[in-house]
Coordinates of C-alpha atoms in Angstrom, one line a residue:
M772 CA -97.0 -93.8 -1.8
P773 CA -94.4 -96.4 -2.7
S774 CA -94.2 -99.4 -0.4
T775 CA -91.0 -101.3 0.0
H776 CA -90.9 -104.2 2.5
K777 CA -87.7 -103.2 4.2
V778 CA -86.7 -99.5 4.3
A779 CA -83.6 -98.3 6.2
I780 CA -82.6 -94.7 7.0
V781 CA -78.9 -94.4 7.8
T782 CA -77.9 -91.0 9.1
G783 CA -74.4 -89.9 8.3
G784 CA -74.4 -92.7 5.6
S785 CA -72.0 -91.2 3.1
R786 CA -68.7 -92.0 4.8
G787 CA -66.9 -94.2 7.3
I788 CA -69.0 -96.5 9.5
G789 CA -72.2 -95.1 8.0
S790 CA -71.4 -96.0 4.4
A791 CA -70.4 -99.5 5.5
I792 CA -73.8 -99.8 7.3
A793 CA -75.7 -98.6 4.3
R794 CA -73.9 -101.1 2.0
Q795 CA -74.5 -104.0 4.4
L796 CA -78.2 -103.2 4.9
A797 CA -78.6 -103.0 1.1
K798 CA -76.9 -106.3 0.7
D799 CA -79.4 -107.7 3.2
G800 CA -82.3 -106.5 1.1
H801 CA -83.2 -103.1 2.5
A802 CA -83.9 -100.1 0.4
V803 CA -81.5 -97.6 1.9
V804 CA -81.7 -93.9 2.5
V805 CA -78.1 -92.6 2.6
N806 CA -78.4 -89.4 4.6
Y807 CA -75.7 -86.8 4.4
A808 CA -75.2 -83.3 5.8
G809 CA -72.9 -81.8 3.2
D810 CA -70.9 -84.3 1.2
A811 CA -73.3 -85.0 -1.7
A812 CA -70.6 -86.6 -3.8
S813 CA -69.7 -89.2 -1.3
A814 CA -73.4 -90.0 -0.7
R815 CA -74.0 -90.4 -4.4
A816 CA -71.0 -92.7 -4.6
V817 CA -72.4 -95.0 -1.9
V818 CA -75.8 -95.0 -3.8
A819 CA -74.1 -95.9 -7.0
D820 CA -72.1 -98.7 -5.4
I821 CA -75.3 -100.2 -3.9
E822 CA -77.1 -99.9 -7.2
S823 CA -74.2 -101.5 -9.1
R824 CA -74.7 -104.6 -6.9
G825 CA -78.5 -104.8 -7.5
G826 CA -79.7 -102.9 -4.5
R827 CA -81.9 -99.9 -4.1
A828 CA -80.8 -96.6 -2.5
I829 CA -81.3 -92.9 -2.6
A830 CA -79.3 -90.0 -1.1
L831 CA -81.1 -87.4 0.9
Q832 CA -79.5 -84.3 2.4
A833 CA -80.5 -83.3 5.9
D834 CA -78.7 -81.8 8.9
V835 CA -80.2 -83.9 11.7
S836 CA -79.6 -81.1 14.3
K837 CA -82.3 -79.1 12.5
E838 CA -85.9 -80.2 13.1
E839 CA -87.1 -79.0 9.7
D840 CA -84.4 -81.1 8.0
V841 CA -85.4 -84.2 9.9
L842 CA -89.0 -83.7 9.0
R843 CA -88.1 -83.4 5.3
L844 CA -85.8 -86.4 5.5
F845 CA -88.7 -88.6 6.7
R846 CA -91.3 -87.1 4.4
E847 CA -89.1 -87.7 1.4
T848 CA -88.4 -91.3 2.6
D849 CA -92.1 -91.9 2.9
A850 CA -92.7 -90.5 -0.6
Q851 CA -89.9 -92.3 -2.4
L852 CA -89.6 -95.6 -0.6
G853 CA -92.3 -95.9 1.9
A854 CA -92.3 -95.7 5.7
P855 CA -89.0 -96.8 7.3
T856 CA -88.7 -100.1 9.1
V857 CA -85.1 -99.5 10.2
L858 CA -83.4 -96.3 11.5
V859 CA -79.7 -96.2 12.2
N860 CA -78.6 -93.1 14.0
N861 CA -75.0 -93.0 12.9
G862 CA -74.7 -89.3 12.1
G863 CA -72.3 -87.6 14.5
I864 CA -69.4 -85.2 14.9
T865 CA -66.6 -85.1 17.4
G866 CA -66.1 -81.3 17.7
G867 CA -62.4 -81.9 17.5
F868 CA -60.0 -82.6 20.3
S869 CA -60.3 -80.3 23.4
R870 CA -59.9 -80.5 27.1
V871 CA -63.0 -79.5 29.1
D872 CA -61.3 -76.3 30.3
E873 CA -60.7 -75.4 26.6
A874 CA -64.3 -76.1 25.4
D875 CA -66.5 -73.3 24.1
A876 CA -70.3 -73.1 24.0
R877 CA -70.6 -72.9 20.3
M878 CA -68.7 -76.2 19.8
L879 CA -70.7 -77.9 22.6
A880 CA -74.0 -76.8 21.0
Q881 CA -72.9 -78.2 17.6
V882 CA -71.8 -81.6 19.0
F883 CA -74.8 -82.1 21.3
G884 CA -77.1 -80.7 18.5
V885 CA -76.0 -83.4 16.0
N886 CA -75.2 -86.3 18.3
V887 CA -78.0 -86.0 20.8
V888 CA -80.8 -83.7 19.6
G889 CA -80.5 -85.2 16.1
A890 CA -80.9 -88.7 17.4
F891 CA -83.9 -87.8 19.5
L892 CA -85.6 -86.1 16.5
C893 CA -85.0 -89.0 14.2
C894 CA -86.2 -91.5 16.8
R895 CA -89.3 -89.5 17.3
E896 CA -90.1 -89.5 13.6
A897 CA -89.3 -93.2 13.3
V898 CA -91.5 -94.2 16.3
R899 CA -94.4 -92.2 14.8
R900 CA -94.1 -94.4 11.7
M901 CA -93.1 -97.7 13.1
S902 CA -95.1 -98.0 16.3
I903 CA -98.2 -100.2 16.2
R904 CA -99.7 -97.6 18.5
H905 CA -99.6 -95.2 15.6
G906 CA -100.8 -97.7 13.0
G907 CA -97.3 -98.8 12.0
R908 CA -96.0 -102.4 11.5
G909 CA -93.0 -102.3 13.8
G910 CA -89.3 -101.8 13.2
A911 CA -85.9 -101.5 14.6
I912 CA -83.7 -98.6 15.7
V913 CA -79.9 -98.9 16.2
N914 CA -77.9 -96.0 17.7
V915 CA -74.2 -95.9 16.9
S916 CA -72.6 -95.1 20.2
S917 CA -69.0 -95.3 21.3
R918 CA -67.0 -96.9 24.0
A919 CA -65.9 -93.4 24.8
A920 CA -69.2 -93.1 26.8
E921 CA -67.7 -95.5 29.4
I922 CA -64.0 -94.6 29.1
G923 CA -64.8 -90.8 29.3
G924 CA -62.5 -89.4 26.6
G925 CA -60.3 -87.5 29.1
G926 CA -57.7 -85.3 27.5
E927 CA -59.3 -85.6 24.0
W928 CA -63.0 -85.3 23.8
V929 CA -65.1 -85.5 27.0
H930 CA -67.7 -83.5 25.1
Y931 CA -68.0 -86.3 22.5
A932 CA -68.1 -89.0 25.1
A933 CA -70.8 -87.2 27.0
T934 CA -73.0 -87.2 23.9
K935 CA -72.5 -90.9 23.5
G936 CA -73.5 -91.4 27.1
A937 CA -76.7 -89.6 26.4
L938 CA -77.2 -91.8 23.4
N939 CA -76.9 -94.9 25.5
T940 CA -79.5 -93.5 27.9
L941 CA -81.8 -92.8 25.0
T942 CA -81.3 -96.3 23.8
T943 CA -82.3 -97.9 27.1
G944 CA -85.1 -95.6 27.9
L945 CA -86.7 -95.6 24.4
A946 CA -86.4 -99.4 24.1
R947 CA -88.4 -99.9 27.3
E948 CA -90.9 -97.2 26.2
V949 CA -91.8 -98.9 22.9
A950 CA -91.1 -102.5 23.7
L951 CA -94.8 -103.4 23.4
E952 CA -95.2 -101.3 20.2
G953 CA -93.3 -103.6 17.9
I954 CA -90.1 -101.6 18.0
R955 CA -86.7 -102.8 19.2
V956 CA -84.1 -100.2 20.1
N957 CA -80.4 -101.1 20.6
A958 CA -77.0 -99.6 20.2
V959 CA -73.5 -100.5 19.1
A960 CA -70.7 -99.0 21.1
A961 CA -67.9 -98.7 18.6
G962 CA -64.3 -98.7 19.8
L963 CA -61.3 -97.6 17.9
I964 CA -62.3 -97.9 14.3
E965 CA -60.2 -97.2 11.2
T966 CA -62.1 -94.3 9.6
E967 CA -61.4 -90.7 8.5
L968 CA -62.9 -89.5 11.8
H969 CA -59.4 -89.3 13.4
A970 CA -58.0 -87.2 10.6
A971 CA -61.0 -85.0 10.5
A972 CA -60.5 -84.4 14.3
G973 CA -56.9 -83.5 13.6
K974 CA -55.0 -86.7 14.5
P975 CA -54.7 -88.8 11.3
D976 CA -52.3 -91.3 13.0
R977 CA -54.5 -91.8 16.1
A978 CA -55.8 -95.3 15.2
A979 CA -52.4 -96.7 14.4
R980 CA -50.9 -95.1 17.5
M981 CA -53.6 -96.5 19.8
A982 CA -54.0 -99.9 18.3
P983 CA -51.3 -101.6 20.4
G984 CA -53.4 -100.8 23.5
I985 CA -56.4 -102.6 22.3
P986 CA -56.7 -106.2 23.7
M987 CA -57.1 -107.6 20.2
G988 CA -54.1 -105.5 19.0
R989 CA -55.7 -103.6 16.2
A990 CA -58.3 -101.0 15.2
G991 CA -61.6 -102.3 14.0
L992 CA -63.0 -102.0 10.5
P993 CA -66.2 -100.1 9.6
E994 CA -67.6 -103.4 8.1
E995 CA -67.3 -105.1 11.5
V996 CA -69.5 -102.4 13.1
A997 CA -71.9 -102.7 10.1
Q998 CA -72.3 -106.4 10.5
S999 CA -73.3 -106.0 14.2
V1000 CA -75.9 -103.4 13.2
A1001 CA -77.2 -105.7 10.5
W1002 CA -77.6 -108.5 13.1
L1003 CA -79.4 -106.2 15.5
V1004 CA -82.0 -105.2 13.0
S1005 CA -82.5 -108.7 11.7
P1006 CA -85.1 -111.3 12.9
S1007 CA -82.1 -113.2 14.5
A1008 CA -82.1 -110.5 17.2
G1009 CA -85.8 -110.6 17.7
Y1010 CA -85.6 -110.9 21.5
V1011 CA -82.8 -108.3 21.8
T1012 CA -83.8 -104.8 22.9
A1013 CA -82.2 -102.2 25.2
A1014 CA -78.8 -103.7 24.5
I1015 CA -75.6 -101.8 24.0
V1016 CA -73.3 -104.1 22.1
A1017 CA -69.6 -103.3 22.4
V1018 CA -67.7 -103.6 19.0
A1019 CA -64.4 -102.6 20.4
G1020 CA -61.8 -105.5 20.4
G1021 CA -62.1 -105.8 24.1
R1022 CA -61.4 -102.2 25.0

């Protein structure tokens, strides 16, 4: 089995915040697994960019809401790069804009399946490999949450906000569960970030329209979230666990 000192899995790593995280971690010396659900071309482009800068990366397809896909994702990571030392649970979907009284069960199952069940499954597999209790050498997990968990998402996506609230609870609980097992677990709560997420949800002008209401007067950049993730997995954050770091311009 290959053994690379620092191996990071970034779910949803082909676009937006995820691709920025993958590039930043590669820059910091991690071999990176760029996970994607369906956009193979974008994932390959991120890998190619990392390799062009001297880094190491592979693209692996997996729908994290499916247990068999998550198992395959981790098995292939083990085989190609070695056991992961970092997991970034970035993969997520919004389910589109909807009031609660317009939501349907199928959409809710999809959003909670990817955003919550997927994160749990990935955390489970990461802990099994990282924990000194299981013979691992420790590691770090970062969950990409959202300020929507606190704000609530009323009128747009309460369903999405609720999944991020669950992710925050997972972060706090798991951090305390594995604190003596060599694993730190934290989250970044992203605010209004300039990505294609808004267009994918049906409102391409959302970031520009909402930016004046941010205390800092602008939407954030994916790279700003990525830099916070990179700090949380680094030795500089060695005494930081169970933290939910807002990257939201004061929102």
